[in-house]
PDB file of C-alpha atoms in Angstrom:
ATOM      1  CA  MET A   1    -152.298  91.319 -65.754  1.00 52.00           C
ATOM      2  CA  LYS A   2    -150.044  93.014 -68.632  1.00 54.00           C
ATOM      3  CA  THR A   3    -151.996  95.878 -68.148  1.00 57.00           C
ATOM      4  CA  LEU A   4    -151.353  96.384 -64.654  1.00 57.00           C
ATOM      5  CA  ALA A   5    -147.861  95.895 -65.557  1.00 60.00           C
ATOM      6  CA  GLY A   6    -147.744  98.205 -67.693  1.00 62.00           C
ATOM      7  CA  LEU A   7    -149.587 101.196 -65.687  1.00 62.00           C
ATOM      8  CA  ILE A   8    -147.021 100.555 -62.942  1.00 66.00           C
ATOM      9  CA  LEU A   9    -143.978 100.900 -65.274  1.00 65.00           C
ATOM     10  CA  GLY A  10    -145.338 103.923 -67.312  1.00 65.00           C
ATOM     11  CA  LEU A  11    -145.752 105.670 -63.586  1.00 63.00           C
ATOM     12  CA  LEU A  12    -142.428 104.847 -62.740  1.00 61.00           C
ATOM     13  CA  VAL A  13    -141.011 106.107 -65.980  1.00 56.00           C
ATOM     14  CA  CYS A  14    -143.459 109.442 -64.985  1.00 57.00           C
ATOM     15  CA  ALA A  15    -141.708 109.539 -61.353  1.00 59.00           C
ATOM     16  CA  ALA A  16    -137.958 109.611 -62.719  1.00 58.00           C
ATOM     17  CA  ALA A  17    -138.338 112.087 -65.722  1.00 54.00           C
ATOM     18  CA  TRP A  18    -139.965 114.395 -63.069  1.00 54.00           C
ATOM     19  CA  ALA A  19    -137.131 114.205 -60.692  1.00 54.00           C
ATOM     20  CA  ALA A  20    -134.388 114.743 -63.152  1.00 53.00           C
ATOM     21  CA  PRO A  21    -132.762 118.207 -63.501  1.00 53.00           C
ATOM     22  CA  THR A  22    -133.855 120.036 -66.606  1.00 51.00           C
ATOM     23  CA  LEU A  23    -130.995 120.707 -69.175  1.00 50.00           C
ATOM     24  CA  GLU A  24    -131.049 124.102 -70.555  1.00 51.00           C
ATOM     25  CA  PRO A  25    -130.232 124.522 -74.199  1.00 51.00           C
ATOM     26  CA  ILE A  26    -126.454 124.689 -75.177  1.00 48.00           C
ATOM     27  CA  HIS A  27    -125.949 127.232 -78.314  1.00 50.00           C
ATOM     28  CA  TYR A  28    -123.204 127.148 -79.902  1.00 47.00           C
ATOM     29  CA  ASP A  29    -121.648 130.590 -82.016  1.00 50.00           C
ATOM     30  CA  SER A  30    -120.517 129.319 -84.732  1.00 46.00           C
ATOM     31  CA  GLU A  31    -118.670 132.561 -85.223  1.00 49.00           C
ATOM     32  CA  ALA A  32    -116.591 132.103 -82.488  1.00 45.00           C
ATOM     33  CA  TYR A  33    -114.499 128.965 -84.120  1.00 41.00           C
ATOM     34  CA  ASP A  34    -112.387 128.544 -86.477  1.00 46.00           C
ATOM     35  CA  VAL A  35    -114.506 125.567 -87.233  1.00 44.00           C
ATOM     36  CA  THR A  36    -117.598 125.427 -88.768  1.00 46.00           C
ATOM     37  CA  LEU A  37    -120.358 122.426 -87.743  1.00 44.00           C
ATOM     38  CA  GLU A  38    -122.360 122.482 -90.661  1.00 47.00           C
ATOM     39  CA  ASN A  39    -124.729 119.872 -89.101  1.00 48.00           C
ATOM     40  CA  PRO A  40    -124.749 119.811 -85.688  1.00 46.00           C
ATOM     41  CA  ASP A  41    -126.743 116.796 -85.336  1.00 50.00           C
ATOM     42  CA  ALA A  42    -124.178 114.487 -86.443  1.00 46.00           C
ATOM     43  CA  PRO A  43    -122.341 113.421 -83.729  1.00 47.00           C
ATOM     44  CA  ASP A  44    -120.260 111.180 -86.080  1.00 47.00           C
ATOM     45  CA  ARG A  45    -118.325 114.224 -87.597  1.00 46.00           C
ATOM     46  CA  LEU A  46    -114.887 114.080 -85.930  1.00 42.00           C
ATOM     47  CA  GLU A  47    -114.920 110.349 -85.118  1.00 45.00           C
ATOM     48  CA  SER A  48    -114.632 109.886 -89.111  1.00 46.00           C
ATOM     49  CA  LEU A  49    -111.611 112.251 -89.134  1.00 46.00           C
ATOM     50  CA  PRO A  50    -108.358 110.266 -88.636  1.00 49.00           C
ATOM     51  CA  VAL A  51    -107.191 110.216 -85.042  1.00 44.00           C
ATOM     52  CA  ASP A  52    -104.287 112.850 -85.642  1.00 48.00           C
ATOM     53  CA  GLN A  53    -106.611 115.377 -87.385  1.00 47.00           C
ATOM     54  CA  ALA A  54    -108.848 115.423 -84.703  1.00 43.00           C
ATOM     55  CA  GLU A  55    -106.494 115.867 -81.999  1.00 46.00           C
ATOM     56  CA  ILE A  56    -105.415 118.683 -84.100  1.00 42.00           C
ATOM     57  CA  GLU A  57    -108.901 120.396 -84.802  1.00 44.00           C
ATOM     58  CA  ILE A  58    -109.902 120.007 -81.260  1.00 42.00           C
ATOM     59  CA  GLY A  59    -106.076 121.319 -79.843  1.00 45.00           C
ATOM     60  CA  THR A  60    -106.777 124.280 -82.220  1.00 44.00           C
ATOM     61  CA  MET A  61    -109.929 125.459 -81.557  1.00 45.00           C
ATOM     62  CA  MET A  62    -110.006 128.431 -79.582  1.00 47.00           C
ATOM     63  CA  PRO A  63    -112.815 131.152 -79.417  1.00 46.00           C
ATOM     64  CA  SER A  64    -111.054 134.362 -81.163  1.00 46.00           C
ATOM     65  CA  GLY A  65    -112.805 136.564 -78.581  1.00 45.00           C
ATOM     66  CA  ASN A  66    -110.397 135.321 -75.723  1.00 45.00           C
ATOM     67  CA  ARG A  67    -107.430 135.625 -77.695  1.00 44.00           C
ATOM     68  CA  GLU A  68    -106.568 139.732 -77.150  1.00 45.00           C
ATOM     69  CA  LEU A  69    -106.566 138.016 -73.316  1.00 42.00           C
ATOM     70  CA  LEU A  70    -103.265 136.779 -74.254  1.00 46.00           C
ATOM     71  CA  THR A  71    -101.690 140.111 -75.605  1.00 47.00           C
ATOM     72  CA  PRO A  72     -99.057 141.413 -73.265  1.00 50.00           C
ATOM     73  CA  PRO A  73    -101.038 144.607 -71.854  1.00 52.00           C
ATOM     74  CA  PRO A  74     -99.253 147.914 -73.615  1.00 53.00           C
ATOM     75  CA  LEU A  75     -97.128 149.861 -71.546  1.00 50.00           C
ATOM     76  CA  LEU A  76     -97.801 153.369 -69.576  1.00 49.00           C
ATOM     77  CA  LYS A  77     -96.192 156.754 -71.169  1.00 46.00           C
ATOM     78  CA  GLU A  78     -94.394 157.486 -67.868  1.00 48.00           C
ATOM     79  CA  GLU A  79     -92.476 153.171 -67.754  1.00 47.00           C
ATOM     80  CA  GLU A  80     -92.122 154.075 -71.791  1.00 48.00           C
ATOM     81  CA  GLY A  81     -90.027 157.271 -71.235  1.00 48.00           C
ATOM     82  CA  GLU A  82     -88.087 155.480 -68.387  1.00 47.00           C
ATOM     83  CA  GLU A  83     -87.098 152.789 -70.543  1.00 46.00           C
ATOM     84  CA  GLU A  84     -86.183 154.588 -73.107  1.00 47.00           C
ATOM     85  CA  GLU A  85     -84.078 157.266 -71.083  1.00 44.00           C
ATOM     86  CA  GLU A  86     -82.147 153.955 -69.251  1.00 44.00           C
ATOM     87  CA  GLU A  87     -81.589 152.589 -72.628  1.00 45.00           C
ATOM     88  CA  SER A  88     -80.213 155.838 -74.080  1.00 43.00           C
ATOM     89  CA  THR A  89     -78.039 156.867 -70.803  1.00 42.00           C
ATOM     90  CA  PRO A  90     -75.022 154.329 -70.752  1.00 42.00           C
ATOM     91  CA  ARG A  91     -72.987 154.031 -67.947  1.00 41.00           C
ATOM     92  CA  LEU A  92     -69.564 154.313 -66.621  1.00 36.00           C
ATOM     93  CA  ILE A  93     -67.679 151.002 -65.026  1.00 34.00           C
ATOM     94  CA  ASP A  94     -67.825 153.386 -61.562  1.00 36.00           C
ATOM     95  CA  GLY A  95     -72.108 153.751 -62.160  1.00 37.00           C
ATOM     96  CA  SER A  96     -71.467 157.494 -63.422  1.00 37.00           C
ATOM     97  CA  SER A  97     -72.952 159.147 -66.731  1.00 37.00           C
ATOM     98  CA  PRO A  98     -70.521 160.552 -69.133  1.00 39.00           C
ATOM     99  CA  GLN A  99     -72.929 163.354 -70.198  1.00 36.00           C
ATOM    100  CA  GLU A 100     -72.272 164.543 -66.193  1.00 37.00           C
ATOM    101  CA  PRO A 101     -70.276 167.484 -66.132  1.00 38.00           C
ATOM    102  CA  GLU A 102     -67.340 165.714 -64.168  1.00 39.00           C
ATOM    103  CA  PHE A 103     -66.325 162.564 -64.054  1.00 40.00           C
ATOM    104  CA  PRO A 104     -65.687 161.432 -60.235  1.00 47.00           C
ATOM    105  CA  GLY A 105     -63.081 158.886 -60.108  1.00 48.00           C
ATOM    106  CA  VAL A 106     -62.607 158.241 -64.003  1.00 57.00           C
ATOM    107  CA  LEU A 107     -60.920 161.302 -65.090  1.00 71.00           C
ATOM    108  CA  GLY A 108     -60.279 163.684 -62.199  1.00 68.00           C
ATOM    109  CA  PRO A 109     -61.626 167.029 -61.897  1.00 80.00           C
ATOM    110  CA  HIS A 110     -61.391 169.582 -64.710  1.00 76.00           C
ATOM    111  CA  THR A 111     -58.577 171.746 -65.837  1.00 64.00           C
ATOM    112  CA  ASN A 112     -58.855 175.654 -66.966  1.00 63.00           C
ATOM    113  CA  GLU A 113     -58.961 174.029 -70.735  1.00 60.00           C
ATOM    114  CA  ASP A 114     -62.006 171.999 -69.745  1.00 58.00           C
ATOM    115  CA  PHE A 115     -60.062 169.358 -69.698  1.00 71.00           C
ATOM    116  CA  PRO A 116     -60.196 166.344 -67.519  1.00 89.00           C
ATOM    117  CA  THR A 117     -57.099 166.112 -65.616  1.00 91.00           C
ATOM    118  CA  CYS A 118     -56.661 162.206 -66.213  1.00 92.00           C
ATOM    119  CA  LEU A 119     -57.395 162.961 -69.936  1.00 91.00           C
ATOM    120  CA  LEU A 120     -54.560 165.987 -70.578  1.00 91.00           C
ATOM    121  CA  CYS A 121     -52.129 163.547 -68.097  1.00 94.00           C
ATOM    122  CA  THR A 122     -51.820 160.063 -67.384  1.00 95.00           C
ATOM    123  CA  CYS A 123     -53.430 158.531 -64.352  1.00 96.00           C
ATOM    124  CA  ILE A 124     -52.443 154.782 -63.244  1.00 96.00           C
ATOM    125  CA  SER A 125     -54.117 154.343 -59.482  1.00 95.00           C
ATOM    126  CA  THR A 126     -52.675 157.112 -57.330  1.00 96.00           C
ATOM    127  CA  THR A 127     -49.999 158.312 -59.736  1.00 97.00           C
ATOM    128  CA  VAL A 128     -50.266 161.321 -61.453  1.00 97.00           C
ATOM    129  CA  TYR A 129     -48.165 161.711 -64.633  1.00 97.00           C
ATOM    130  CA  CYS A 130     -48.156 165.353 -66.521  1.00 97.00           C
ATOM    131  CA  ASP A 131     -44.316 165.485 -67.896  1.00 97.00           C
ATOM    132  CA  ASP A 132     -43.903 167.186 -71.171  1.00 96.00           C
ATOM    133  CA  HIS A 133     -47.020 168.818 -71.607  1.00 94.00           C
ATOM    134  CA  GLU A 134     -46.470 172.716 -71.746  1.00 95.00           C
ATOM    135  CA  LEU A 135     -48.656 173.373 -68.894  1.00 96.00           C
ATOM    136  CA  ASP A 136     -48.271 176.610 -67.262  1.00 96.00           C
ATOM    137  CA  ALA A 137     -49.566 175.920 -63.818  1.00 96.00           C
ATOM    138  CA  ILE A 138     -50.864 172.808 -61.718  1.00 96.00           C
ATOM    139  CA  PRO A 139     -53.550 171.147 -62.993  1.00 95.00           C
ATOM    140  CA  PRO A 140     -56.550 169.781 -60.451  1.00 95.00           C
ATOM    141  CA  LEU A 141     -55.648 166.738 -58.792  1.00 96.00           C
ATOM    142  CA  PRO A 142     -57.697 163.921 -57.486  1.00 95.00           C
ATOM    143  CA  ARG A 143     -58.622 163.861 -53.937  1.00 94.00           C
ATOM    144  CA  ASN A 144     -56.881 160.350 -54.068  1.00 95.00           C
ATOM    145  CA  THR A 145     -53.510 161.359 -55.869  1.00 97.00           C
ATOM    146  CA  ALA A 146     -50.632 160.096 -53.872  1.00 98.00           C
ATOM    147  CA  TYR A 147     -47.973 160.748 -56.488  1.00 98.00           C
ATOM    148  CA  PHE A 148     -47.474 163.791 -58.843  1.00 98.00           C
ATOM    149  CA  TYR A 149     -44.915 164.112 -61.380  1.00 98.00           C
ATOM    150  CA  SER A 150     -44.862 167.703 -63.586  1.00 98.00           C
ATOM    151  CA  ARG A 151     -41.514 167.596 -64.995  1.00 98.00           C
ATOM    152  CA  PHE A 152     -40.474 169.613 -68.266  1.00 98.00           C
ATOM    153  CA  ASN A 153     -43.215 171.950 -68.034  1.00 98.00           C
ATOM    154  CA  ARG A 154     -42.880 175.662 -67.870  1.00 98.00           C
ATOM    155  CA  ILE A 155     -45.098 176.191 -64.371  1.00 98.00           C
ATOM    156  CA  LYS A 156     -44.031 179.504 -63.051  1.00 97.00           C
ATOM    157  CA  LYS A 157     -45.493 179.872 -59.601  1.00 97.00           C
ATOM    158  CA  ILE A 158     -47.288 176.963 -56.936  1.00 98.00           C
ATOM    159  CA  ASN A 159     -49.950 178.661 -55.305  1.00 97.00           C
ATOM    160  CA  LYS A 160     -51.636 177.834 -51.710  1.00 94.00           C
ATOM    161  CA  ASN A 161     -54.440 175.575 -53.024  1.00 95.00           C
ATOM    162  CA  ASP A 162     -52.529 174.110 -55.772  1.00 96.00           C
ATOM    163  CA  PHE A 163     -52.009 171.138 -53.032  1.00 97.00           C
ATOM    164  CA  ALA A 164     -55.136 171.705 -50.334  1.00 93.00           C
ATOM    165  CA  SER A 165     -56.977 169.009 -49.263  1.00 90.00           C
ATOM    166  CA  LEU A 166     -54.407 166.283 -50.465  1.00 96.00           C
ATOM    167  CA  ASN A 167     -53.902 164.286 -47.738  1.00 96.00           C
ATOM    168  CA  ASP A 168     -52.511 161.556 -49.570  1.00 97.00           C
ATOM    169  CA  LEU A 169     -50.461 163.318 -51.367  1.00 98.00           C
ATOM    170  CA  LYS A 170     -46.345 162.095 -50.826  1.00 98.00           C
ATOM    171  CA  ARG A 171     -44.357 162.749 -53.369  1.00 98.00           C
ATOM    172  CA  ILE A 172     -44.451 165.768 -55.722  1.00 98.00           C
ATOM    173  CA  ASP A 173     -41.683 166.123 -58.286  1.00 98.00           C
ATOM    174  CA  LEU A 174     -41.528 169.737 -60.432  1.00 98.00           C
ATOM    175  CA  THR A 175     -38.442 168.942 -62.078  1.00 98.00           C
ATOM    176  CA  SER A 176     -37.151 171.677 -64.872  1.00 98.00           C
ATOM    177  CA  ASN A 177     -39.991 173.863 -64.925  1.00 98.00           C
ATOM    178  CA  LEU A 178     -39.857 177.513 -64.852  1.00 98.00           C
ATOM    179  CA  ILE A 179     -40.779 177.898 -60.915  1.00 98.00           C
ATOM    180  CA  SER A 180     -39.753 181.154 -59.115  1.00 97.00           C
ATOM    181  CA  GLU A 181     -42.434 182.060 -56.588  1.00 97.00           C
ATOM    182  CA  ILE A 182     -44.010 179.801 -54.048  1.00 97.00           C
ATOM    183  CA  ASP A 183     -47.001 180.598 -51.666  1.00 97.00           C
ATOM    184  CA  ASP A 184     -45.777 180.140 -48.258  1.00 93.00           C
ATOM    185  CA  ASP A 185     -48.338 177.306 -47.355  1.00 94.00           C
ATOM    186  CA  ALA A 186     -48.022 175.796 -50.470  1.00 97.00           C
ATOM    187  CA  PHE A 187     -46.751 172.408 -49.189  1.00 97.00           C
ATOM    188  CA  ARG A 188     -47.074 172.913 -45.064  1.00 93.00           C
ATOM    189  CA  LYS A 189     -50.289 171.313 -44.747  1.00 93.00           C
ATOM    190  CA  LEU A 190     -50.021 168.246 -46.463  1.00 97.00           C
ATOM    191  CA  PRO A 191     -49.581 165.743 -43.856  1.00 97.00           C
ATOM    192  CA  GLN A 192     -48.312 162.695 -45.633  1.00 97.00           C
ATOM    193  CA  LEU A 193     -45.424 164.260 -47.901  1.00 98.00           C
ATOM    194  CA  ARG A 194     -42.158 162.597 -47.601  1.00 98.00           C
ATOM    195  CA  GLU A 195     -40.213 163.201 -50.513  1.00 98.00           C
ATOM    196  CA  LEU A 196     -40.594 167.232 -52.393  1.00 98.00           C
ATOM    197  CA  VAL A 197     -38.202 167.752 -56.209  1.00 98.00           C
ATOM    198  CA  LEU A 198     -38.042 171.160 -57.334  1.00 98.00           C
ATOM    199  CA  ARG A 199     -34.297 170.565 -59.147  1.00 98.00           C
ATOM    200  CA  ASP A 200     -33.762 172.957 -62.223  1.00 98.00           C
ATOM    201  CA  ASN A 201     -35.812 175.836 -61.736  1.00 98.00           C
ATOM    202  CA  LYS A 202     -35.513 179.517 -60.421  1.00 98.00           C
ATOM    203  CA  ILE A 203     -36.626 179.461 -56.992  1.00 98.00           C
ATOM    204  CA  ARG A 204     -35.024 182.166 -54.760  1.00 97.00           C
ATOM    205  CA  GLN A 205     -36.876 181.227 -51.503  1.00 96.00           C
ATOM    206  CA  LEU A 206     -37.756 177.975 -50.108  1.00 97.00           C
ATOM    207  CA  PRO A 207     -40.994 178.579 -48.336  1.00 96.00           C
ATOM    208  CA  GLU A 208     -41.836 176.201 -44.819  1.00 95.00           C
ATOM    209  CA  LEU A 209     -41.832 173.071 -45.426  1.00 97.00           C
ATOM    210  CA  PRO A 210     -43.765 169.703 -43.483  1.00 96.00           C
ATOM    211  CA  THR A 211     -41.711 168.066 -40.862  1.00 97.00           C
ATOM    212  CA  THR A 212     -42.934 164.545 -42.339  1.00 98.00           C
ATOM    213  CA  LEU A 213     -40.298 165.215 -45.445  1.00 98.00           C
ATOM    214  CA  THR A 214     -37.824 162.329 -45.803  1.00 98.00           C
ATOM    215  CA  PHE A 215     -36.139 163.757 -49.210  1.00 98.00           C
ATOM    216  CA  ILE A 216     -35.540 166.974 -50.432  1.00 98.00           C
ATOM    217  CA  ASP A 217     -33.712 168.187 -53.597  1.00 98.00           C
ATOM    218  CA  VAL A 218     -33.414 172.056 -54.687  1.00 98.00           C
ATOM    219  CA  SER A 219     -30.398 171.187 -56.691  1.00 98.00           C
ATOM    220  CA  ASN A 220     -29.945 173.777 -59.559  1.00 98.00           C
ATOM    221  CA  ASN A 221     -32.049 176.873 -57.911  1.00 98.00           C
ATOM    222  CA  ARG A 222     -31.098 180.402 -57.380  1.00 97.00           C
ATOM    223  CA  LEU A 223     -30.604 179.912 -53.278  1.00 97.00           C
ATOM    224  CA  GLY A 224     -28.841 182.453 -51.605  1.00 95.00           C
ATOM    225  CA  ARG A 225     -28.078 183.624 -48.051  1.00 89.00           C
ATOM    226  CA  LYS A 226     -31.720 183.819 -47.211  1.00 92.00           C
ATOM    227  CA  GLY A 227     -33.109 181.852 -49.777  1.00 95.00           C
ATOM    228  CA  ILE A 228     -33.455 179.091 -46.661  1.00 96.00           C
ATOM    229  CA  LYS A 229     -35.096 179.815 -43.446  1.00 92.00           C
ATOM    230  CA  GLN A 230     -33.367 179.782 -40.175  1.00 91.00           C
ATOM    231  CA  GLU A 231     -33.580 176.471 -38.331  1.00 93.00           C
ATOM    232  CA  ALA A 232     -35.441 174.945 -41.841  1.00 95.00           C
ATOM    233  CA  PHE A 233     -35.109 171.440 -41.534  1.00 97.00           C
ATOM    234  CA  LYS A 234     -34.872 171.204 -37.436  1.00 93.00           C
ATOM    235  CA  GLU A 235     -37.595 169.360 -36.621  1.00 95.00           C
ATOM    236  CA  MET A 236     -37.347 167.253 -39.776  1.00 97.00           C
ATOM    237  CA  TYR A 237     -36.617 163.868 -37.978  1.00 96.00           C
ATOM    238  CA  ASP A 238     -37.132 161.479 -40.347  1.00 97.00           C
ATOM    239  CA  LEU A 239     -35.267 163.628 -43.155  1.00 98.00           C
ATOM    240  CA  HIS A 240     -32.328 161.465 -44.402  1.00 98.00           C
ATOM    241  CA  HIS A 241     -31.203 163.164 -48.221  1.00 98.00           C
ATOM    242  CA  LEU A 242     -30.918 167.168 -48.559  1.00 98.00           C
ATOM    243  CA  TYR A 243     -29.752 168.015 -51.695  1.00 98.00           C
ATOM    244  CA  LEU A 244     -28.831 171.532 -52.378  1.00 98.00           C
ATOM    245  CA  THR A 245     -26.137 171.669 -54.943  1.00 98.00           C
ATOM    246  CA  ASP A 246     -25.503 174.303 -57.635  1.00 98.00           C
ATOM    247  CA  ASN A 247     -27.425 177.179 -55.697  1.00 98.00           C
ATOM    248  CA  ASN A 248     -26.102 180.693 -54.170  1.00 97.00           C
ATOM    249  CA  LEU A 249     -25.461 179.615 -50.427  1.00 97.00           C
ATOM    250  CA  ASP A 250     -23.038 180.774 -48.620  1.00 95.00           C
ATOM    251  CA  HIS A 251     -23.474 178.766 -45.220  1.00 93.00           C
ATOM    252  CA  ILE A 252     -24.512 175.339 -44.092  1.00 95.00           C
ATOM    253  CA  PRO A 253     -28.095 175.585 -43.316  1.00 94.00           C
ATOM    254  CA  LEU A 254     -28.019 174.239 -39.399  1.00 93.00           C
ATOM    255  CA  PRO A 255     -29.071 172.838 -37.483  1.00 93.00           C
ATOM    256  CA  LEU A 256     -28.941 169.205 -39.489  1.00 95.00           C
ATOM    257  CA  PRO A 257     -31.369 166.423 -38.820  1.00 95.00           C
ATOM    258  CA  GLU A 258     -29.574 163.800 -36.963  1.00 94.00           C
ATOM    259  CA  ASN A 259     -30.752 160.888 -38.948  1.00 96.00           C
ATOM    260  CA  LEU A 260     -29.359 162.986 -42.158  1.00 97.00           C
ATOM    261  CA  ARG A 261     -27.724 160.490 -44.153  1.00 97.00           C
ATOM    262  CA  ALA A 262     -26.960 162.759 -47.097  1.00 98.00           C
ATOM    263  CA  LEU A 263     -25.648 166.250 -47.860  1.00 98.00           C
ATOM    264  CA  HIS A 264     -24.700 167.536 -50.876  1.00 98.00           C
ATOM    265  CA  LEU A 265     -23.684 171.469 -50.996  1.00 98.00           C
ATOM    266  CA  GLN A 266     -21.262 171.373 -53.937  1.00 97.00           C
ATOM    267  CA  ASN A 267     -21.203 174.233 -56.523  1.00 97.00           C
ATOM    268  CA  ASN A 268     -22.189 176.903 -53.806  1.00 97.00           C
ATOM    269  CA  ASN A 269     -20.545 179.762 -52.650  1.00 96.00           C
ATOM    270  CA  ILE A 270     -19.843 178.304 -48.562  1.00 95.00           C
ATOM    271  CA  LEU A 271     -16.815 180.122 -47.416  1.00 92.00           C
ATOM    272  CA  GLU A 272     -16.383 178.755 -43.986  1.00 88.00           C
ATOM    273  CA  MET A 273     -17.548 176.014 -41.449  1.00 88.00           C
ATOM    274  CA  HIS A 274     -17.856 175.756 -37.835  1.00 86.00           C
ATOM    275  CA  GLU A 275     -16.287 173.051 -35.691  1.00 85.00           C
ATOM    276  CA  ASP A 276     -19.924 172.221 -34.381  1.00 88.00           C
ATOM    277  CA  THR A 277     -21.385 172.271 -37.776  1.00 91.00           C
ATOM    278  CA  PHE A 278     -21.593 168.261 -37.717  1.00 93.00           C
ATOM    279  CA  CYS A 279     -19.883 167.200 -34.393  1.00 91.00           C
ATOM    280  CA  ASN A 280     -20.576 168.045 -30.563  1.00 87.00           C
ATOM    281  CA  ILE A 281     -17.440 169.917 -29.443  1.00 82.00           C
ATOM    282  CA  LYS A 282     -18.353 169.388 -25.812  1.00 85.00           C
ATOM    283  CA  ASN A 283     -18.874 165.865 -26.194  1.00 87.00           C
ATOM    284  CA  LEU A 284     -15.622 164.265 -27.824  1.00 83.00           C
ATOM    285  CA  THR A 285     -16.975 160.739 -27.630  1.00 88.00           C
ATOM    286  CA  TYR A 286     -20.368 161.744 -29.869  1.00 90.00           C
ATOM    287  CA  ILE A 287     -20.338 159.942 -33.025  1.00 92.00           C
ATOM    288  CA  ARG A 288     -22.698 160.567 -36.158  1.00 93.00           C
ATOM    289  CA  LYS A 289     -23.260 157.262 -37.775  1.00 93.00           C
ATOM    290  CA  ALA A 290     -25.830 158.087 -40.146  1.00 96.00           C
ATOM    291  CA  LEU A 291     -23.955 160.773 -41.811  1.00 96.00           C
ATOM    292  CA  GLU A 292     -21.542 159.294 -44.292  1.00 94.00           C
ATOM    293  CA  ASP A 293     -22.169 161.299 -47.554  1.00 97.00           C
ATOM    294  CA  ILE A 294     -20.888 165.028 -47.464  1.00 96.00           C
ATOM    295  CA  ARG A 295     -20.371 166.855 -50.687  1.00 97.00           C
ATOM    296  CA  LEU A 296     -18.360 170.254 -50.141  1.00 96.00           C
ATOM    297  CA  ASP A 297     -16.253 169.704 -53.570  1.00 95.00           C
ATOM    298  CA  GLY A 298     -16.893 173.346 -56.116  1.00 96.00           C
ATOM    299  CA  ASN A 299     -17.211 175.243 -52.972  1.00 96.00           C
ATOM    300  CA  PRO A 300     -14.338 178.500 -52.177  1.00 95.00           C
ATOM    301  CA  ILE A 301     -13.954 176.898 -48.485  1.00 93.00           C
ATOM    302  CA  ASN A 302     -10.706 175.208 -47.042  1.00 91.00           C
ATOM    303  CA  LEU A 303     -11.665 171.990 -45.095  1.00 91.00           C
ATOM    304  CA  SER A 304      -8.145 171.385 -43.804  1.00 88.00           C
ATOM    305  CA  LYS A 305      -8.743 174.816 -41.494  1.00 88.00           C
ATOM    306  CA  THR A 306     -11.395 173.273 -39.436  1.00 87.00           C
ATOM    307  CA  PRO A 307      -9.995 169.494 -38.923  1.00 86.00           C
ATOM    308  CA  GLN A 308     -12.289 169.170 -35.703  1.00 86.00           C
ATOM    309  CA  ALA A 309     -15.146 170.015 -37.250  1.00 88.00           C
ATOM    310  CA  TYR A 310     -15.679 166.123 -39.007  1.00 89.00           C
ATOM    311  CA  MET A 311     -13.981 164.054 -36.141  1.00 90.00           C
ATOM    312  CA  CYS A 312     -17.385 162.550 -35.449  1.00 93.00           C
ATOM    313  CA  LEU A 313     -18.350 161.458 -38.898  1.00 94.00           C
ATOM    314  CA  PRO A 314     -17.402 157.952 -40.196  1.00 93.00           C
ATOM    315  CA  ARG A 315     -15.732 159.575 -43.713  1.00 92.00           C
ATOM    316  CA  LEU A 316     -14.307 162.838 -44.309  1.00 90.00           C
ATOM    317  CA  PRO A 317     -16.618 165.135 -46.739  1.00 93.00           C
ATOM    318  CA  ILE A 318     -15.510 165.635 -50.179  1.00 93.00           C
ATOM    319  CA  GLY A 319     -14.139 168.920 -50.811  1.00 91.00           C
ATOM    320  CA  SER A 320     -10.683 171.299 -51.643  1.00 87.00           C
ATOM    321  CA  LEU A 321      -8.023 170.511 -48.565  1.00 80.00           C
ATOM    322  CA  VAL A 322      -5.941 173.232 -50.005  1.00 72.00           C
TER     323      VAL A 322
END
């Protein structure tokens, strides 16, 4: 009976062994590990170590052959060149590079001396100040210039292209220069020009002016009989102030705009005035309310000879009555 039972048990063991999967032998490469296993048949090696040390040993063992996979791939030559170029090329606030030949929107166009206008002068928003810099010509101006001051310089001529394409220009002040010549189209094509100041120069003749002007000052120049074109101010409907003092004018430039408020003609050579210079002799009820400031003192004219010439005015002109 025992023999039969042992035979059956042996058959069961053989059947179980035959059904079990075949295990392939595992080969350990001790050179790929930081820790050398002296006796692979001793399973108690790690168990005999303290718990903390065993975790450290287990956590830090990494095949040296896989370490190179964690190193970031080297940059290509093209990428390296682009990165170096970006780092070596700083950008200005508006995105332009200081190595570029021009400085758009920051320092303005270059002058004849190869200086940017806004480095030679002072630019604040849309205003350019070039006062007292011994300039002998109008410098190139940024396209958005609205107010330009170049006083106390040595500018002798204003060329037709000095203000070309400056469609936002509203005021030009060239006081105290040496200007004796102005091209006829120097100001005419400026659509927004409101104020023109050319006092203390050597101007003998005014060019054609835009009808948008509200303020003109050409005092202390050399304007004579032909210095102002006929009906030069006729269509300047918004002209409020006209200053022509200290010139060589021998007449009042007519017709004067209806909205004119101040007319300064003192220290000229005006000899006479007509009755319709300011008023309308055909309409005795006409009143010219706007023109309140007329200066004719310093002229060889006797205002008492033409009393009807200013009966429509709110105030009498200032000048000699003898």
